[in-house]
Amino acid sequence: MQTVQLESRRMHTLVFHVQNNHGVLQRITGIFSRRGLYLTQFYFNGRPNGLTEVQVSFEADERMREHIERQIEKLLDLVP
Amino acid sequence: MNGSQALIESMRAQGQKTLFGIPGGAVLPLYDALSQQSDVRHVFTRHEQGAVHAAQGFARASGQTGVCIGTSGPGATNLVTGIADAYMDSTNIIALMGQVPSQLLGKDAFQETDVFSMTLPLTKHSFKVMQASQFPSVVKSAYRIANTGRPGPVAIEMTKDALTAPVTEWGDRELALNYYVPSEPNQDKIRQAALMLLEAERPMMLAGGGVTIANAGAEFTALAEALMCFAATTITAKGVIPGDHPLCLGQLGMHGRQVTNHAIANCDVLLAVGTRFSDRITGRIESFAPHAKVIHVDIDPSEFNKNVDAFLAIAADAKPGLKELLRHVLAAQRSDRSKAWREKVKELDRQCSCDIARDEVPIRAERVIHELNRHLPENAIVCTEVGHHQMYATHFFKSRKPRHFITSAGAGTMGFGLPAAIGAKAAKPEQPVIDVGSEGSLVMVCQEMATAVTEKLPVSVCNLNNGWYAIVKQWQKLFYDGRYIASKLGDVPDWVKLTESFGGRALRVTRPSELGDAIKEAARSEELFLLDVITDSSDAGMPLVPPLGSNTEMALGQSCPTVERNYFGVR
């Protein structure tokens, strides 16, 4: 059972920009923890209240990756 | 002007006339400012959970933003359940949460809790306000977020010093955030969807809460009529097509009707609008609409392919989406390929329309709903608690208008109904508001009877009192071999005496023949009025899909017909 999951899962990295408002980091990590996913890498670089680059890596199947992307697109802090 | 006054002025500028809340140390500056104005009414509830559910009821009855207030620490944490509930049901509320002065943040000060962080997974957005001058722009942004796109709750945590400090410069520019940008539905997809529906041999429509929120009931009904297509409604969509409309099949899913579940399971095209396909709707996902090409219209693209794969996904607000579909359908030549299907569905609908005017004593829950159908005026707003009575109401009550059936759907929050009814009454004082509840849920918020009486928001309560957590009892009976534990409530409190002690009126009803007059009295009561209806707890009269079971394999109620496996002849 586990093997099947591993085969359909692979590593993804998303790169995007957010405004560094209060709680933005928790909102991003919450998208993953809520769904029982682990982050394997995380990069966050910005100034208080300013434009911030985020890179997140995680393991998921295609369907979940798409779902995660849609959630990130809804962040009010996202700078599209 | 200080921060509190700026906050009130900013809400007033958004048209807010009513707030629900409870004071406490950290928000006393706000209450002091409220005391010095008369444009905005404050409804003093008796528990913060009451305040947030009242705000939800206000928003869902009127479409306008509901606002609630809780002080720092426990006041704000008491709001959290309702915020979660509003998030599940996409309700436009704003929760104002007190916080200790900013210089005490992180010092474990009295009534300091990190409620800002607590709300992050439960809101569309949360703001932390630590300076008075932030209020005008934060409030303006919060209203925009709560009300645009897919609506939802917004939390604003406010430190006490932000509420007291002077606002030296007024700036109410919206904050630069990633707001929802409306887009026109894709015309190619609309054309394709219209064609699929017109050519379908077994079409079905399904409305979710998005149709209610978009005020698109008329468009949904018109499309069903133009296509001569049967329609199912989820619990949050009750009334978008009148419950007594010949094309309305009503509730589907776990507590749904057999005809609705079988029709969805056998349709070849399913138009689903404004629904997130909750597990309570789909049952075992593999057996949900297995023959259907699903056309999914939703304002929130993250709903596409989340639970059910869409053949055609149309990102649009329900109202313009349905309008455009209707325009294309009306313009097309139609050949009516679904006549045979309609006859089969109609026949099954007839078989599944059992007589619920039952005469047993203790009174059957079905009978109560039957009498509500007969005697409530069309403009009555029905709220519900959470439990067995809620499922009976969803299954059997014929809502005739959108926004007239208000219930905690996604979260299933016991204690929702009475405060939501109070909020709905504040929004619609001219309309009768009745909470169809039962004692297990009602006892969690019965203190709000004090709010109804002292704030002169006279709601009625129809308490289906059977002495049990009836759904828990039913599940323990069906799935745990009848090992009942923590589900029997007994006959306390005495609901008549309890209501009277709060200053309301109450009537105990034990015989079916007394229900009609009692309900008529409740509907026209101008004070808090509770009907304590002693009901039967022995069994469920409805069909039920076992958890994670298939929607077509329901445990049947006493009068449910057995539907042949191949009734529709679909392979």
XYZ file of C-alpha atoms in Angstrom:
651
model
C 0.000 0.000 0.000
C 2.708 2.406 1.001
C 4.733 1.637 -2.136
C 1.853 2.699 -4.357
C 1.697 6.032 -2.578
C 5.409 6.556 -2.880
C 5.301 5.862 -6.586
C 2.575 8.420 -7.232
C 4.199 11.010 -4.989
C 7.152 13.085 -5.916
C 8.965 16.154 -4.697
C 7.630 19.554 -5.662
C 9.034 23.015 -5.106
C 6.896 26.115 -5.268
C 8.386 29.586 -5.485
C 6.251 32.653 -4.888
C 6.185 36.101 -3.304
C 4.147 37.327 -0.397
C 3.860 40.468 1.601
C 5.434 39.841 4.990
C 2.335 40.578 7.044
C 1.636 39.176 10.504
C 0.902 35.464 10.356
C 1.794 34.913 6.708
C 4.348 32.232 7.551
C 1.825 30.385 9.737
C -0.769 30.599 7.000
C 1.598 29.035 4.497
C 2.837 26.258 6.773
C -0.754 25.658 7.932
C -1.777 24.737 4.393
C 0.624 21.787 4.666
C 0.201 20.757 8.300
C -3.591 20.749 7.996
C -3.319 18.155 5.239
C -0.832 15.993 7.071
C 2.014 16.854 4.726
C 5.620 17.519 5.666
C 7.743 20.332 4.366
C 11.189 19.207 3.380
C 12.701 22.608 2.609
C 11.600 26.141 3.387
C 13.112 29.454 2.352
C 11.737 32.813 3.477
C 13.506 36.063 2.693
C 12.068 39.533 3.105
C 11.615 42.632 5.204
C 8.895 43.363 7.775
C 5.750 44.295 5.887
C 7.709 44.117 2.616
C 7.973 41.860 -0.402
C 9.196 38.430 0.584
C 10.305 35.449 -1.448
C 9.127 32.025 -0.361
C 10.271 28.618 -1.566
C 8.650 25.482 -0.232
C 9.446 21.873 -1.054
C 7.175 18.999 -0.195
C 6.262 15.510 -1.274
C 2.793 14.959 -2.704
C 0.920 13.430 -5.604
C -0.160 15.563 -8.565
C -3.684 16.052 -7.300
C -2.483 17.304 -3.938
C 0.122 19.559 -5.555
C -2.575 21.221 -7.605
C -4.778 21.585 -4.546
C -1.910 23.168 -2.571
C -1.237 25.626 -5.386
C -4.894 26.693 -5.456
C -4.736 27.314 -1.694
C -1.609 29.448 -2.029
C -3.242 31.438 -4.822
C -5.991 32.361 -2.352
C -3.618 33.855 0.247
C -4.482 37.505 0.711
C -0.783 38.127 1.366
C 0.239 36.688 -1.993
C 1.845 39.075 -4.444
C 0.825 37.568 -7.771
C -10.919 60.683 17.837
C -9.404 57.571 19.396
C -8.947 54.092 17.917
C -12.288 52.828 19.216
C -14.139 55.745 17.675
C -12.249 55.269 14.421
C -13.246 51.599 14.438
C -16.923 52.424 14.931
C -16.832 55.216 12.367
C -15.197 52.862 9.842
C -17.887 50.208 10.396
C -20.624 52.821 10.195
C -19.197 53.951 6.873
C -19.655 50.354 5.649
C -23.333 50.499 6.615
C -23.011 48.396 9.770
C -25.952 49.037 12.072
C -25.791 46.063 14.432
C -23.053 44.337 16.440
C -23.247 41.362 18.794
C -20.882 40.954 21.682
C -19.803 40.887 25.283
C -17.531 43.416 26.997
C -14.416 42.725 29.040
C -11.293 44.561 30.170
C -9.485 44.697 26.853
C -12.462 45.950 24.849
C -13.939 48.369 27.383
C -12.605 51.372 25.427
C -14.613 50.139 22.435
C -17.726 49.721 24.576
C -17.237 53.179 26.029
C -17.143 54.581 22.499
C -20.257 52.560 21.619
C -22.069 54.129 24.551
C -21.501 57.591 23.093
C -23.208 57.086 19.759
C -26.543 55.826 18.512
C -25.948 54.840 14.855
C -24.703 51.354 15.659
C -26.760 49.074 17.870
C -24.968 46.696 20.202
C -26.794 43.468 21.052
C -25.549 42.157 24.375
C -25.442 38.365 24.213
C -24.759 36.145 27.204
C -21.893 34.095 25.816
C -19.423 34.924 23.047
C -20.500 31.800 21.170
C -23.954 33.374 21.161
C -22.483 36.591 19.760
C -20.712 34.926 16.855
C -23.644 32.667 15.953
C -25.944 35.681 16.109
C -23.602 37.487 13.721
C -23.788 34.446 11.440
C -27.583 34.358 11.587
C -27.648 38.094 10.841
C -25.373 37.632 7.828
C -27.152 34.592 6.458
C -30.632 36.065 6.755
C -29.709 39.410 5.211
C -26.540 38.947 3.183
C -25.007 41.836 5.127
C -21.844 41.475 7.177
C -22.324 40.114 10.690
C -20.013 41.542 13.343
C -19.249 40.110 16.787
C -17.026 41.240 19.650
C -15.190 39.293 22.316
C -12.642 40.507 24.824
C -9.089 39.177 25.010
C -8.355 35.617 26.168
C -11.478 33.566 26.921
C -13.807 36.080 25.291
C -12.009 35.682 21.997
C -11.448 31.928 22.309
C -15.190 31.558 22.849
C -15.661 33.150 19.428
C -13.435 30.621 17.725
C -16.014 27.839 17.261
C -18.341 30.228 15.471
C -15.509 31.564 13.321
C -14.740 27.985 12.284
C -18.426 27.448 11.569
C -18.565 30.587 9.410
C -15.480 29.434 7.522
C -17.083 26.083 6.722
C -20.313 27.683 5.519
C -18.650 30.673 3.795
C -20.405 33.260 5.939
C -19.404 36.910 5.795
C -18.657 37.857 9.379
C -16.040 40.002 11.068
C -14.852 38.998 14.547
C -13.415 41.803 16.668
C -11.153 40.296 19.305
C -9.629 42.194 22.190
C -5.978 41.865 23.098
C -3.814 43.045 25.982
C -1.874 46.298 25.499
C 0.909 45.849 22.953
C 3.682 46.357 25.512
C 2.358 43.277 27.363
C 2.225 40.979 24.317
C 4.091 37.785 25.069
C 4.318 38.542 28.810
C 1.495 36.183 29.822
C -0.526 39.142 30.960
C -3.997 38.652 32.410
C -6.331 37.352 29.705
C -3.597 37.223 27.096
C -4.064 34.467 24.538
C -2.640 34.430 21.037
C -6.053 34.502 19.420
C -4.683 36.067 16.257
C -2.705 32.892 15.581
C -5.614 30.705 16.676
C -7.849 32.145 14.004
C -5.375 31.895 11.115
C -6.527 28.484 9.849
C -10.198 29.443 10.312
C -10.501 32.733 8.500
C -10.082 34.133 5.028
C -7.725 36.591 6.670
C -6.776 37.801 10.139
C -5.485 41.226 11.047
C -3.432 42.271 14.048
C -4.025 45.903 14.884
C -1.511 47.498 17.249
C -1.933 51.152 16.227
C -5.078 53.254 16.292
C -4.397 54.740 12.869
C -4.657 51.275 11.277
C -8.379 50.908 11.956
C -9.895 52.744 8.978
C -7.911 50.868 6.344
C -8.007 47.514 8.134
C -11.792 47.701 8.573
C -12.321 48.684 4.945
C -10.112 45.814 3.787
C -11.821 43.379 6.172
C -15.263 44.160 4.733
C -13.981 43.694 1.219
C -12.390 40.355 2.077
C -15.416 39.036 3.990
C -17.848 39.931 1.218
C -16.115 39.385 -2.098
C -15.357 36.196 -3.955
C -16.240 33.280 -1.756
C -17.333 35.035 1.430
C -15.934 34.079 4.788
C -14.928 35.244 8.246
C -12.271 37.850 8.931
C -10.752 38.287 12.388
C -9.339 41.542 13.723
C -7.256 41.336 16.880
C -6.966 44.740 18.532
C -4.570 45.613 21.331
C -6.088 47.729 24.073
C -3.695 50.606 23.420
C -4.762 50.674 19.755
C -8.331 51.166 20.970
C -7.394 54.066 23.265
C -4.685 55.930 21.363
C -5.626 59.039 19.382
C -5.935 58.815 15.613
C -3.905 61.730 14.396
C -4.280 61.190 10.678
C -7.291 59.574 9.003
C -6.344 57.266 6.163
C -8.808 54.669 4.933
C -7.049 53.395 1.821
C -7.590 49.671 1.374
C -4.480 47.678 2.137
C -2.693 46.241 -0.883
C -3.754 42.603 -0.721
C -4.528 39.785 -3.118
C -8.287 40.458 -3.262
C -10.756 38.494 -5.330
C -11.052 39.894 -8.825
C -14.376 39.088 -10.489
C -14.158 37.502 -13.908
C -16.792 36.795 -16.532
C -17.621 33.125 -17.023
C -15.757 31.648 -19.983
C -18.166 31.800 -22.930
C -16.797 28.720 -24.692
C -17.255 26.657 -21.566
C -20.730 28.068 -20.976
C -21.710 27.184 -24.544
C -20.333 23.678 -24.125
C -22.109 23.236 -20.788
C -25.438 24.382 -22.236
C -25.038 21.938 -25.095
C -24.197 19.070 -22.736
C -27.272 19.792 -20.643
C -29.547 20.091 -23.680
C -28.278 16.845 -25.166
C -28.273 14.889 -21.922
C -30.637 11.965 -21.624
C -30.449 11.934 -17.843
C -29.538 15.444 -16.649
C -29.507 16.540 -13.016
C -28.806 19.832 -11.307
C -27.336 20.316 -7.854
C -27.321 23.583 -5.915
C -24.964 24.273 -3.043
C -24.671 27.152 -0.598
C -23.001 29.269 -3.270
C -26.360 29.677 -5.006
C -27.866 31.002 -1.762
C -24.959 33.358 -1.143
C -25.053 34.687 -4.715
C -28.818 35.305 -4.412
C -29.165 33.224 -7.572
C -32.215 31.155 -6.601
C -34.372 32.681 -9.347
C -31.730 31.950 -11.997
C -31.242 28.402 -10.726
C -34.982 27.713 -10.782
C -35.387 29.292 -14.211
C -32.623 27.105 -15.615
C -34.170 23.961 -14.112
C -37.477 24.939 -15.723
C -35.926 25.752 -19.086
C -34.173 22.401 -19.131
C -37.070 20.581 -17.449
C -34.354 19.191 -15.213
C -34.743 17.862 -11.678
C -32.686 19.614 -9.028
C -31.146 18.510 -5.751
C -30.265 20.936 -3.001
C -27.664 20.663 -0.269
C -28.546 21.769 3.248
C -27.165 25.284 2.648
C -29.124 25.619 -0.601
C -32.558 24.864 0.797
C -35.065 27.241 -0.721
C -33.051 28.304 -3.785
C -35.669 26.342 -5.678
C -38.930 26.215 -3.725
C -39.234 22.969 -1.762
C -42.673 22.336 -3.249
C -41.566 22.996 -6.844
C -42.266 19.924 -9.019
C -38.624 19.869 -10.164
C -37.176 20.087 -6.649
C -35.970 16.722 -5.375
C -34.538 18.217 -2.194
C -31.828 16.830 -0.001
C -29.221 14.327 -1.168
C -26.468 12.438 0.604
C -26.247 10.842 4.016
C -29.600 12.089 5.297
C -31.045 12.708 1.869
C -33.966 11.298 -0.023
C -33.639 7.990 -1.832
C -34.975 9.421 -5.083
C -32.394 12.213 -5.026
C -29.498 9.877 -4.324
C -30.597 7.412 -7.003
C -31.166 10.148 -9.555
C -27.676 11.573 -8.953
C -26.176 8.078 -9.073
C -27.729 7.448 -12.488
C -27.593 10.813 -14.231
C -25.389 11.309 -17.273
C -24.760 15.036 -16.873
C -24.619 16.758 -13.488
C -24.587 20.532 -13.270
C -23.270 21.369 -9.794
C -23.296 25.023 -8.787
C -21.659 26.523 -5.704
C -21.034 23.285 -3.882
C -17.857 21.818 -2.432
C -19.110 18.223 -2.605
C -18.876 17.554 1.117
C -18.515 13.924 2.217
C -22.036 14.135 3.663
C -23.272 14.830 0.134
C -21.178 12.400 -1.881
C -21.050 9.360 0.376
C -18.358 6.958 -0.845
C -16.740 9.132 -3.465
C -16.165 6.345 -6.002
C -19.886 5.685 -6.240
C -20.956 9.333 -6.470
C -22.507 10.130 -9.848
C -20.397 7.421 -11.518
C -22.080 7.825 -14.921
C -22.066 11.601 -14.972
C -20.004 14.181 -16.720
C -19.827 16.819 -14.002
C -20.092 20.500 -14.890
C -18.848 22.356 -11.840
C -19.574 26.070 -11.523
C -17.887 27.692 -8.541
C -16.478 31.051 -7.571
C -13.553 29.346 -5.836
C -11.320 27.461 -8.306
C -9.716 25.537 -5.434
C -12.951 23.541 -5.247
C -12.455 22.066 -8.721
C -11.265 18.444 -8.631
C -10.890 18.616 -4.846
C -13.501 15.986 -4.048
C -15.194 15.293 -7.373
C -13.488 15.487 -10.765
C -15.037 18.050 -13.056
C -15.489 17.286 -16.752
C -16.008 20.988 -17.210
C -14.942 23.500 -14.554
C -16.369 26.990 -14.867
C -14.920 29.593 -12.519
C -17.752 32.041 -11.946
C -20.047 33.550 -9.412
C -23.228 31.461 -9.392
C -25.429 34.337 -10.537
C -23.679 35.361 -13.772
C -22.775 31.717 -14.396
C -26.399 30.605 -14.232
C -27.611 33.660 -16.137
C -25.276 32.926 -19.011
C -26.181 29.239 -19.042
C -29.847 30.159 -19.111
C -29.316 32.564 -21.994
C -27.655 29.852 -24.073
C -30.238 27.234 -23.183
C -33.145 29.501 -24.069
C -31.555 30.428 -27.387
C -31.005 26.819 -28.421
C -33.302 24.463 -30.272
C -34.139 21.666 -27.878
C -35.100 18.144 -28.694
C -36.113 16.984 -25.217
C -34.107 13.826 -24.971
C -34.742 13.396 -21.261
C -38.481 12.688 -21.263
C -38.196 9.002 -20.350
C -35.775 9.825 -17.528
C -38.093 12.474 -16.155
C -40.963 10.007 -16.010
C -38.840 7.501 -14.105
C -37.596 10.130 -11.638
C -41.097 11.501 -11.170
C -42.442 8.054 -10.380
C -39.686 7.380 -7.846
C -40.248 10.817 -6.325
C -43.881 9.851 -5.837
C -42.920 6.563 -4.179
C -40.476 8.369 -1.890
C -43.009 11.004 -0.807
C -44.261 9.190 2.245
C -47.094 10.396 4.420
C -45.505 12.208 7.348
C -48.759 13.236 9.029
C -48.328 10.523 11.625
C -50.561 10.296 14.674
C -48.411 8.468 17.206
C -47.850 9.628 20.772
C -45.124 10.510 21.665
C -45.171 12.741 18.626
C -43.045 11.727 15.656
C -40.476 14.260 14.466
C -41.886 13.941 10.926
C -45.251 15.124 12.186
C -43.727 18.260 13.686
C -42.102 19.130 10.365
C -45.371 18.360 8.578
C -47.172 20.862 10.781
C -44.406 23.450 10.289
C -44.879 23.022 6.526
C -48.586 23.632 6.931
C -48.668 26.476 9.411
C -45.530 28.590 9.134
C -46.041 31.641 6.938
C -43.964 31.768 3.774
C -41.757 34.558 5.113
C -40.836 32.680 8.294
C -37.100 32.205 8.767
C -36.284 28.756 10.099
C -33.046 28.268 11.980
C -32.036 24.899 13.341
C -29.930 23.466 16.071
C -27.701 20.509 15.204
C -28.886 16.949 15.502
C -31.692 14.653 14.540
C -34.316 17.391 14.319
C -31.992 19.241 11.902
C -31.886 16.236 9.593
C -35.661 15.829 9.792
C -36.067 19.506 8.979
C -33.625 19.310 6.085
C -35.294 16.207 4.750
C -38.956 17.114 5.122
C -39.301 20.882 5.539
C -40.290 22.679 2.341
C -38.343 25.935 2.288
C -39.864 28.245 -0.248
C -37.288 31.028 -0.366
C -33.509 31.319 -0.210
C -31.977 32.589 3.047
C -34.993 31.279 4.965
C -33.361 28.097 6.277
C -30.283 28.809 8.381
C -28.333 25.941 9.834
C -24.816 24.966 10.834
C -23.951 22.755 7.898
C -20.246 22.093 7.463
C -19.197 22.410 11.073
C -22.321 20.936 12.663
C -22.022 23.184 15.702
C -24.470 22.253 18.426
C -25.905 25.382 19.975
C -26.008 27.271 16.692
C -29.742 27.681 16.246
C -31.021 29.903 19.045
C -28.354 32.624 18.740
C -28.521 32.427 14.935
C -32.277 32.976 15.208
C -31.674 36.012 17.424
C -29.244 37.384 14.820
C -31.699 36.694 12.001
C -34.419 38.504 13.962
C -32.125 41.519 14.407
C -31.644 41.570 10.625
C -35.295 40.898 9.742
C -37.434 42.200 12.617
C -40.622 42.106 10.515
C -40.380 38.377 9.815
C -41.197 35.525 12.179
C -38.064 33.594 13.143
C -38.286 30.114 14.591
C -35.502 27.888 15.848
C -36.326 24.266 15.154
C -34.203 22.564 17.747
C -33.911 19.848 20.233
C -32.887 19.861 23.827
C -29.358 18.460 23.526
C -28.222 21.261 21.253
C -30.430 23.918 22.792
C -29.107 23.404 26.317
C -25.643 24.429 25.107
C -26.869 27.971 24.422
C -30.064 28.304 26.452
C -28.611 31.359 28.221
C -29.280 33.267 24.990
C -32.953 33.258 25.922
C -31.900 36.153 28.153
C -30.630 37.978 25.059
C -33.897 37.393 23.199
C -35.891 38.812 26.115
C -33.733 41.755 27.215
C -32.793 42.855 23.700
C -36.417 42.497 22.553
C -35.587 40.108 19.734
C -38.577 37.784 20.088
C -37.801 34.464 18.452
C -39.690 31.234 18.824
C -38.248 27.848 19.563
C -39.772 24.547 18.532
C -37.968 22.127 20.841
C -38.238 18.525 19.659
C -37.648 17.089 23.090
C -36.941 13.382 23.136
C -34.480 13.110 26.012
C -31.562 11.850 23.932
C -28.739 12.890 21.672
C -30.811 11.197 19.002
C -28.190 10.960 16.238
C -25.596 9.608 18.652
C -28.199 7.159 19.910
C -29.037 6.115 16.339
C -25.372 5.555 15.465
C -24.768 3.660 18.699
C -27.744 1.486 17.837
C -26.776 0.894 14.192
C -22.999 0.766 14.354
C -22.114 -0.051 17.998
C -24.613 -2.836 18.766
C -26.798 -0.620 20.916
C -24.162 0.119 23.557
C -25.527 3.494 24.604
C -23.186 5.752 26.480
C -23.387 9.499 27.108
C -26.336 9.874 24.785
C -29.284 9.845 27.225
C -30.153 13.311 28.463
C -33.219 12.490 30.535
C -35.996 14.937 31.224
C -33.985 17.818 32.669
C -34.241 20.736 32.451
C -37.955 21.466 32.521
C -38.017 23.601 29.372
C -41.279 25.341 30.204
C -40.007 26.482 33.588
C -36.595 27.360 32.156
C -38.109 29.561 29.454
C -40.408 31.226 31.945
C -37.478 31.897 34.276
C -35.849 33.871 31.446
C -39.026 35.884 31.011
C -40.370 34.085 27.952
C -43.550 32.104 27.374
C -43.671 28.368 26.860
C -46.134 25.642 26.044
C -45.716 21.896 26.345
C -47.149 19.914 23.449
C -47.708 16.200 23.852
C -50.360 15.379 21.241
C -50.101 15.774 17.449
C -53.473 17.497 17.293
C -52.162 20.378 19.436
C -49.271 21.173 17.105
C -51.072 23.268 14.500
C -52.417 25.918 16.879
C -49.182 25.947 18.861
C -47.089 26.610 15.748
C -49.441 29.370 14.589
C -49.092 30.989 17.997
C -45.306 30.676 17.860
C -45.199 32.288 14.422
C -47.067 35.381 15.588
C -45.604 35.645 19.076
C -44.111 38.998 19.965
C -42.140 37.632 22.877
C -39.752 34.731 23.331
C -41.925 31.658 22.932
C -40.898 28.034 23.293
C -42.856 24.965 22.279
C -41.664 21.984 24.260
C -42.764 19.210 21.933
C -42.381 15.801 23.551
C -41.215 13.595 20.693
C -40.377 9.978 20.074
C -36.761 8.854 20.282
C -37.247 5.247 19.276
C -36.069 5.201 15.666
C -35.222 7.190 12.594
C -37.958 7.643 10.049
C -35.511 8.610 7.356
C -33.214 6.623 5.148
C -29.549 6.890 6.115
C -26.295 6.315 4.294
C -23.835 4.673 6.703
C -20.568 6.625 7.108
C -18.465 6.250 3.949
C -21.178 4.057 2.447
C -22.552 4.449 -1.038
C -25.480 6.854 -1.466
C -27.595 4.206 -3.144
C -27.199 1.702 -0.329
C -29.209 3.394 2.376
C -30.512 1.947 5.600
C -34.232 2.481 5.054
C -36.856 4.134 7.213
C -40.144 2.393 7.971
C -42.041 3.727 4.987
C -39.194 3.926 2.465
C -39.739 1.987 -0.762
C -37.113 -0.508 -1.870
C -35.592 0.802 -5.069
C -34.622 -1.891 -7.550
C -30.914 -1.895 -8.257
C -31.504 -1.318 -11.948
C -34.572 0.898 -11.651
C -33.236 3.394 -14.194
C -31.828 0.731 -16.514
C -28.417 2.395 -16.521
C -25.352 0.204 -16.902
